[in-house]
XYZ file of C-alpha atoms in Angstrom:
465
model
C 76.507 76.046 105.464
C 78.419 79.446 105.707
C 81.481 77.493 105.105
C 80.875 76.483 102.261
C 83.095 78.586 99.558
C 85.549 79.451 101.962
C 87.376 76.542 100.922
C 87.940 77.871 97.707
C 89.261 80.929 99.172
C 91.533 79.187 100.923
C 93.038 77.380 97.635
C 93.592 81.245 95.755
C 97.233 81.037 94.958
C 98.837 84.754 94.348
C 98.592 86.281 90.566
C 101.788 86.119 88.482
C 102.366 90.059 89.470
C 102.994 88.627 92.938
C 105.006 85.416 92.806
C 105.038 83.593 96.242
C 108.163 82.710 98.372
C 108.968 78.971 98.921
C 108.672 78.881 102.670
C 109.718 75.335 102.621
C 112.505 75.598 100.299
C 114.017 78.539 101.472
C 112.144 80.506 104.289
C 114.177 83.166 105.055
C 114.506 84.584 101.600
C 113.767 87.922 102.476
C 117.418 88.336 104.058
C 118.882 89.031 100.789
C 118.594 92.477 100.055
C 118.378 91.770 96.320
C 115.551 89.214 96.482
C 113.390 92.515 97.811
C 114.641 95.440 96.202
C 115.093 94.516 92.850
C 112.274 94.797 90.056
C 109.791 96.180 92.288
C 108.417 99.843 92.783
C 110.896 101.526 95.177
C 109.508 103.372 98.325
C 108.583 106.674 96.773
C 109.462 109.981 99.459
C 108.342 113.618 98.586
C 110.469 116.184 100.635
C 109.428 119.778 101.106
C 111.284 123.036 101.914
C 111.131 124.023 105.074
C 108.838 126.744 106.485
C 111.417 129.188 107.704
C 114.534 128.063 106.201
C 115.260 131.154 103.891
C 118.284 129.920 102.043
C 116.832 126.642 101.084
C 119.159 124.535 102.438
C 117.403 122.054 104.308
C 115.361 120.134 101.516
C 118.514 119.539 99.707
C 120.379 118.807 102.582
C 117.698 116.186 104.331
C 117.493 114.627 100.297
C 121.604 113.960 100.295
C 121.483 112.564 103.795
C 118.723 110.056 102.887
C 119.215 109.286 98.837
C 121.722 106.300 97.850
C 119.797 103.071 99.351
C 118.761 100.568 97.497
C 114.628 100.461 96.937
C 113.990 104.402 97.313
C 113.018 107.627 95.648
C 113.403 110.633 96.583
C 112.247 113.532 95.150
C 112.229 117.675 96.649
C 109.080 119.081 96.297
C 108.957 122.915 94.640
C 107.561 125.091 97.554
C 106.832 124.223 101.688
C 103.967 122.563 102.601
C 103.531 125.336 105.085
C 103.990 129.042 105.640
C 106.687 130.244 107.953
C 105.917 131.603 111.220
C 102.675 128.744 111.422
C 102.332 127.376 114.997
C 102.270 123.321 114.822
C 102.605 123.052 118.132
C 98.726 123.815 118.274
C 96.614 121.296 116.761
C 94.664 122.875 114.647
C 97.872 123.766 112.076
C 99.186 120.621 112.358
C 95.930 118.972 111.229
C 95.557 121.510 108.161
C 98.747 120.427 107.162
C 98.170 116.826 107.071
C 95.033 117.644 105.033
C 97.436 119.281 102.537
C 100.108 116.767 102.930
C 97.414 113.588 101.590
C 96.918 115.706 98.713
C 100.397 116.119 97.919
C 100.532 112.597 97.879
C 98.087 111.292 95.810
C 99.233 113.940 93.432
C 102.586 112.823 93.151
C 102.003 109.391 93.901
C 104.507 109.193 96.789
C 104.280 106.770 100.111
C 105.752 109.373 102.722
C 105.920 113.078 102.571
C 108.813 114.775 104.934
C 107.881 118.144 105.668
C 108.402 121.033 108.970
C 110.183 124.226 109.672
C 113.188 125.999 110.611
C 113.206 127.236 113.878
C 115.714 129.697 115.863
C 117.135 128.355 119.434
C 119.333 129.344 121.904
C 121.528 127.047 120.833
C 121.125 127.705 116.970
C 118.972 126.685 114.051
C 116.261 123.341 114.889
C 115.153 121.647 111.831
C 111.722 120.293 112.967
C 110.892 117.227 110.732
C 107.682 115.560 110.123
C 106.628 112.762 108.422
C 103.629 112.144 106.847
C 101.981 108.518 105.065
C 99.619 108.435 102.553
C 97.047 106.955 105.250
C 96.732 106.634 109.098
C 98.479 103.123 110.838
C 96.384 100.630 112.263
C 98.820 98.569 113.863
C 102.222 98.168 114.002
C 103.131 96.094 111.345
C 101.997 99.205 108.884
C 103.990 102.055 111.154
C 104.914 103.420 113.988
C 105.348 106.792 113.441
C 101.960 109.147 113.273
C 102.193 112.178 111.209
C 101.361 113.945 115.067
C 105.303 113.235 115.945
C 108.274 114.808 114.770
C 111.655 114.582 114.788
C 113.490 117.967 115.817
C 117.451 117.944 114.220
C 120.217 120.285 114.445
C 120.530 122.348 110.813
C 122.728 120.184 108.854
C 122.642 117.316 110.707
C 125.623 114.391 110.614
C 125.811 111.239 108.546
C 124.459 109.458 112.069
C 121.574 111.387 113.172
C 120.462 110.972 108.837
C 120.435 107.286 110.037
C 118.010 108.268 112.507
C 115.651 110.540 110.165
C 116.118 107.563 107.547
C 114.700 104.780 109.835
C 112.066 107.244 111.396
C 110.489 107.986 107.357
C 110.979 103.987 107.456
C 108.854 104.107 110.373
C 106.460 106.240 108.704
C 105.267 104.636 106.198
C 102.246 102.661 106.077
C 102.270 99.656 103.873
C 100.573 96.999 103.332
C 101.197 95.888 100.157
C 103.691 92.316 100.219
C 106.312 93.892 98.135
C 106.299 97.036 100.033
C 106.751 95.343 103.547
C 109.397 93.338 101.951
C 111.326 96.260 100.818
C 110.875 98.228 103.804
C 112.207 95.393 106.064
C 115.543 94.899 104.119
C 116.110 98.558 104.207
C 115.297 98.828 107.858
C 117.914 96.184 109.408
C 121.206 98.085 109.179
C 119.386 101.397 109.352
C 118.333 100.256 113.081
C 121.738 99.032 113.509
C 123.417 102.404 112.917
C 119.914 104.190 114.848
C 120.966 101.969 117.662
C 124.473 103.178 118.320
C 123.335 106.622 117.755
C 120.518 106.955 120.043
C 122.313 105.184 122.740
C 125.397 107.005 122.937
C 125.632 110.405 124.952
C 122.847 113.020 123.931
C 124.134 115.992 122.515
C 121.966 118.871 121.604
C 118.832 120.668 122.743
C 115.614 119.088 124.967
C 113.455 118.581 122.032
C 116.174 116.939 119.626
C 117.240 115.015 122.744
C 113.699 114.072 123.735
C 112.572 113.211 119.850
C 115.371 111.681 119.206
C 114.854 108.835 121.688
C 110.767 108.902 121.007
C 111.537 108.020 117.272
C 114.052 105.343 118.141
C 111.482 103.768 120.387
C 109.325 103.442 117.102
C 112.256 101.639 115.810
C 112.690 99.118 118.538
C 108.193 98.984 118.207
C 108.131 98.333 114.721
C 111.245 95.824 114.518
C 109.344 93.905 117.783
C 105.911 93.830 116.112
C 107.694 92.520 113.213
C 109.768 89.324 114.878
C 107.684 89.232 118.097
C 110.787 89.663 120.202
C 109.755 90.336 123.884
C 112.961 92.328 124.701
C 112.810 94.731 121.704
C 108.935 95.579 122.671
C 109.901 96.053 126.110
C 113.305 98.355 125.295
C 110.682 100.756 123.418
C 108.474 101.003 126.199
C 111.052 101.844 127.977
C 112.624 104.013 125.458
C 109.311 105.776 125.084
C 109.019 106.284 129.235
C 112.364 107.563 129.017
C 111.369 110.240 126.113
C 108.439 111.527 127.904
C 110.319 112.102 130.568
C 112.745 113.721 129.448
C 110.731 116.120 126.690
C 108.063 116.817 129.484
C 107.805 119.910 128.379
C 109.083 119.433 124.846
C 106.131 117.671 123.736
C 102.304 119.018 122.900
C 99.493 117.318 124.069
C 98.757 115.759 120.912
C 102.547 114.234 120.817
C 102.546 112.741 124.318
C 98.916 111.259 123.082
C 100.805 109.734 120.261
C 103.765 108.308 122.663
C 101.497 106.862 125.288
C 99.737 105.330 122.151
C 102.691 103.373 121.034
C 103.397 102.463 124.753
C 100.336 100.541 124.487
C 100.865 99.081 121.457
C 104.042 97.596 122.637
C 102.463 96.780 125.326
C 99.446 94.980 123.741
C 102.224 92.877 121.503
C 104.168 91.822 124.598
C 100.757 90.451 126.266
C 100.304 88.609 123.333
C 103.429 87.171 123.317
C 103.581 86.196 127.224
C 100.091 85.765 128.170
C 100.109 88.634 131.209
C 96.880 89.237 132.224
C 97.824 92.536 134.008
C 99.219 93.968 130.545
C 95.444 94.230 128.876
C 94.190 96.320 131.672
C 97.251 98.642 131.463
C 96.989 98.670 127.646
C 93.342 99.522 127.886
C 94.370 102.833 130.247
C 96.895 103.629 127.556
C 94.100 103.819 125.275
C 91.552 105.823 127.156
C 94.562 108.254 128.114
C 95.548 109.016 124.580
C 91.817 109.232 123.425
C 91.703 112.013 125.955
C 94.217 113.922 124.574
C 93.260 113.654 120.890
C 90.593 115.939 119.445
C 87.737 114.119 117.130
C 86.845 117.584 115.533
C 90.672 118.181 114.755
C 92.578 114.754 114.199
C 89.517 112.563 112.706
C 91.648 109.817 111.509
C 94.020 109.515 114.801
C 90.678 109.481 116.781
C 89.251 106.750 114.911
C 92.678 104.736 114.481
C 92.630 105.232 118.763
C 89.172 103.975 118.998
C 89.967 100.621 116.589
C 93.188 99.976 119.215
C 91.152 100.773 122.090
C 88.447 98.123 120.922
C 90.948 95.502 120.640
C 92.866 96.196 123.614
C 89.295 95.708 125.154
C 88.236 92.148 123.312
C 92.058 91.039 124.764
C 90.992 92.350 128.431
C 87.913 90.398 127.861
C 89.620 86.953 126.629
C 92.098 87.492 129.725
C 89.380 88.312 132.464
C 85.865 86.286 130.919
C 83.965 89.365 131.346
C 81.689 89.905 128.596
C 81.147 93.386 129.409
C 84.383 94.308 127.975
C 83.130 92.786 124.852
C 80.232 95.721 124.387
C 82.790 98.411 125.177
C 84.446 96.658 122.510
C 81.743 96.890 119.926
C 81.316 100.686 120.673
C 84.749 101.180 119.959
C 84.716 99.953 116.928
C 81.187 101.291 115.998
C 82.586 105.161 116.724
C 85.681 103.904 114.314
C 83.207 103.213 111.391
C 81.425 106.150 111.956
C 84.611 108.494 111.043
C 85.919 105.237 108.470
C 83.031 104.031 106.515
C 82.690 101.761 103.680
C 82.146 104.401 101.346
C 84.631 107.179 102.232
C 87.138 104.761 103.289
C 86.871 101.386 101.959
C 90.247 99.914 103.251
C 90.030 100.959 106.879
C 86.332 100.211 107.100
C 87.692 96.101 106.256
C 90.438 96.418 108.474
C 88.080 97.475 111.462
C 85.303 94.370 110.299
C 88.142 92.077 110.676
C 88.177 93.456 114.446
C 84.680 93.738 115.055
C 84.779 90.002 113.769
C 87.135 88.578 116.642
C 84.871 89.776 119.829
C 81.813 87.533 118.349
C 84.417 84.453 118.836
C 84.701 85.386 122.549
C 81.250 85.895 122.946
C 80.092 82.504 121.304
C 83.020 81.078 123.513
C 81.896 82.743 126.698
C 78.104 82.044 126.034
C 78.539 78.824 124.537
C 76.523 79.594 121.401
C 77.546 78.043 118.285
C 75.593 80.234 116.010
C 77.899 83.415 116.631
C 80.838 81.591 115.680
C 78.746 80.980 111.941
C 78.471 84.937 112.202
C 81.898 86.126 112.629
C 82.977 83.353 109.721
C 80.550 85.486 107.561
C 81.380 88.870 108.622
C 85.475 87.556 107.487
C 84.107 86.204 104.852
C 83.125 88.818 103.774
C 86.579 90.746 103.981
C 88.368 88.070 102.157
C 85.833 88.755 98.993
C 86.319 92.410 99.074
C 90.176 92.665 99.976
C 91.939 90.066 98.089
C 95.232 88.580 98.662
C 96.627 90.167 95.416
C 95.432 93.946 96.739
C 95.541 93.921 100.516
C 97.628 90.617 101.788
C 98.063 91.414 105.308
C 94.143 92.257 105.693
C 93.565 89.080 103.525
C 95.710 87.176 105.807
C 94.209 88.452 109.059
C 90.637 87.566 108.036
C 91.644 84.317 106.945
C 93.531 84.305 110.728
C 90.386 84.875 112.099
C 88.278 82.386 109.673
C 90.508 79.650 111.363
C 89.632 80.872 114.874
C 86.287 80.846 114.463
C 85.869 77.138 112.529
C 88.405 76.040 115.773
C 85.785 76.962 118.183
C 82.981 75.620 116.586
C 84.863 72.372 116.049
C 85.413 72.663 119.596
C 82.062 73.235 120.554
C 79.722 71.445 118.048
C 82.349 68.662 118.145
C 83.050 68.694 114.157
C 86.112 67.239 112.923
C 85.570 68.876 109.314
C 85.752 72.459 111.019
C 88.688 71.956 112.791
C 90.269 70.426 109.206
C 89.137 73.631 107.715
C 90.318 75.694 110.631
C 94.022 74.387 110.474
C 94.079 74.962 106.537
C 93.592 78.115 107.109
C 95.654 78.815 109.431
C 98.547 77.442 107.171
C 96.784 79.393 104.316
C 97.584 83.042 106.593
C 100.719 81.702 107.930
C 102.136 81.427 104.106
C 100.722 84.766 103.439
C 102.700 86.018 106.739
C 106.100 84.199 105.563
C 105.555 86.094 102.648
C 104.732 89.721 104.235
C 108.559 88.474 106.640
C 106.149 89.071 110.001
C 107.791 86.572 111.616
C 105.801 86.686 114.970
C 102.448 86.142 112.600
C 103.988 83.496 111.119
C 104.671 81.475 114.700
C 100.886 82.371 115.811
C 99.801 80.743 112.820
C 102.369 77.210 113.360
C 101.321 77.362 116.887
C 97.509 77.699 116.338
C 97.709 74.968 113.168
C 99.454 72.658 115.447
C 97.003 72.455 118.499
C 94.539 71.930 116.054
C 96.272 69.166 114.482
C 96.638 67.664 118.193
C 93.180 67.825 118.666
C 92.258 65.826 115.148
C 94.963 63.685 116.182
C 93.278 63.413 119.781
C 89.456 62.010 117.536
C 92.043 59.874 115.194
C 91.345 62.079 112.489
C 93.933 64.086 109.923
């Protein structure tokens, strides 16, 4: 059977260079800020000069305003990323920069790079901020912020709005790694806190600051709700994000209001999850198309395929919600055109994020066609993820195939009527649910209670444990 190692899978306990938490003992470990931040590799941030700013000041100003928390480095790079008088409100500059940027990066071994350009307004000097991860989100539980956005702030911005630009670099970066979610979710509670009062006091300043302002505290409000699966957070940042477009109609570039009505439908895709609305998945699917409209292939490769990977999943969830299988193929394409920009070769990590999607719609369509042999398939294709991204090196991915491993044993225990693949099925459930206690994504971890515990019913149902 294809089953029959997974078990031992299952069993891998973490290495000693990543002790696990005691979920039973003491769950909610990761509120103590020194239980996260202490003897691990802080959150490493490269800043750059500004394009424009002649006297220098910004770098050094945007490094005070950020430095002194716990669990980061920050260091000013020795020239601008870019040349002044560069246009990145066309795409074309913005995506040369990012090119540069990922360089940067990797040569300084840094997580997020903060980069932009002075700019002259009516109202005075703009400092135009960008931020910049070593690698492009997937989901919201890695960022929120895409190196498209910015953050426009007046020149030597208050202790406040540095509150802001802290939790938006927060934002930013993409991690996956268990220490580095830890760290970034004990430094991002008060920092939303203080975000919070900021962005929802009176607005003070031009259209654009105004505009990003409240566009980069709806990331907040998106990545705090993906993290604890609170309905009311993901549904203040769409409106948040409604509120920004609005308002920065035309403040924003194309490829910026792509970007917003992305996150829109990520929040919205979370809060379908969460509530089981139907009507959500088709309006999460239009997000999708929308934004894929907007965002050049030839230009922004990675956003494209990172679009096409949410777009595919918005489109299996459509499916699950309406039974049509059709949705399923658009699905598969989706994911297909992903892997064609991501592939196993050039880009190992995303190319086993996006298997672990193109996993899930062969559980729907064994479920929906009643054929047991495509639920052996998608336990193989996971399988498969959970031998080349280990726990140790990629937890969240390890945790999400093993997710899906459960899923696809439940429904072939359902539908073959096997006891010893539903057993298998809620062990590993509990198996990604410690993983997720670990990684403090608290809305993963009740998924996985819930899903272990209907399965536990239904041995209990056969008078089996």
């Amino acid at each position: 059977m294809v089953f029959g190692s997974f078990l031992d899978l299952l069993r891998l306990r973490p290495s000693r260079e990543e002790p696990a938490e005691d979920a039973e003992t003491n769950p909610f470990a990761l509120d103590e800020p020194e239980d996260a931040l202490y003897g691990i590799e802080p959150l490493r941030i490269l800043i750059s000069p500004l394009a424009g700013d002649l006297q220098g000041l910004a770098a050094r100003h945007i490094h005070d305003r950020l430095s002194g928390r716990m669990g980061v480095s920050i260091t000013v790079a020795d020239r601008p990323l870019t040349a002044p008088g560069a246009d990145h409100n066309q795409p074309l500059f913005v995506s040369m920069a990012v090119d540069l940027g990922r360089r940067w990066l990797k040569r300084d071994g840094a997580d997020l790079l903060i980069w932009g350009e002075s700019v002259e307004t009516q109202t005075g000097t703009s400092w135009r901020l960008r931020f910049l991860g070593r690698t492009t989100p997937l989901h919201p539980h890695s960022a929120t912020i895409s190196a498209l956005e910015r953050l426009e702030v007046p020149a030597l911005f208050d202790d406040a709005t540095g509150d802001l630009a802290f939790g938006t670099a927060l934002a930013a970066v993409n991690v996956e790694s268990a220490d580095g979610i830890r760290a970034r979710a004990t430094l991002f509670r008060p920092v939303l806190k203080a975000a919070t009062r900021f962005a929802e006091g009176d607005s003070v300043g031009t259209v654009a600051q105004c505009a990003t302002a409240q566009a980069c505290y709806a990331a907040l409000l998106l990545l705090e709700g993906a993290r604890t699966g609170e309905v009311r957070t993901l549904e203040r940042a769409v409106s948040v994000y409604q509120g920004a477009l609005i308002l920065g109609e035309d403040a924003f570039p194309l490829h910026e209001r792509a970007m917003i009505g992305t996150h829109i439908a990520d929040a919205l895709s979370l809060i379908s999850a969460q509530t089981e609305r139907p009507r959500l998945a088709d309006k999460t699917v239009e997000y999708y198309r929308a934004a894929l409209a907007m965002v050049r292939k030839e230009v922004f490769a990675d956003d494209y395929a990172a679009l096409k990977t949410r777009l595919g999943l918005a489109l299996h969830s459509l499916s699950q919600a309406t039974g049509e299988a059709v949705h399923l193929k658009d699905a598969a394409e989706a994911f297909s055109a992903a892997t064609g920009i991501w592939t196993i070769t050039d880009a190992p990590e995303r190319w086993a994020d996006i298997q672990n999607s193109l996993g899930s719609p062969l559980i729907t369509m064994g479920r929906l066609t009643e054929q047991p042999g495509l639920f052996d398939k998608a336990v193989a294709v996971f399988l498969k993820i959970a031998r080349s991204r280990s726990r140790t090196s990629a937890p969240l991915v390890w945790a999400t195939a093993l997710a899906n491993i459960g899923s696809a044993l439940r429904e072939k225990g359902v539908a073959a009527r096997n006891i010893e693949c539903l057993r298998q099925a809620a062990e590993a459930f509990e198996q990604a649910g410690q993983v997720f206690v670990e990684l403090n994504l608290e809305s993963n971890v009740k998924v996985m209670e819930h899903q272990r515990d209907h399965v536990r019913l239904m041995l209990a149902a056969q008078g089996a444990q």
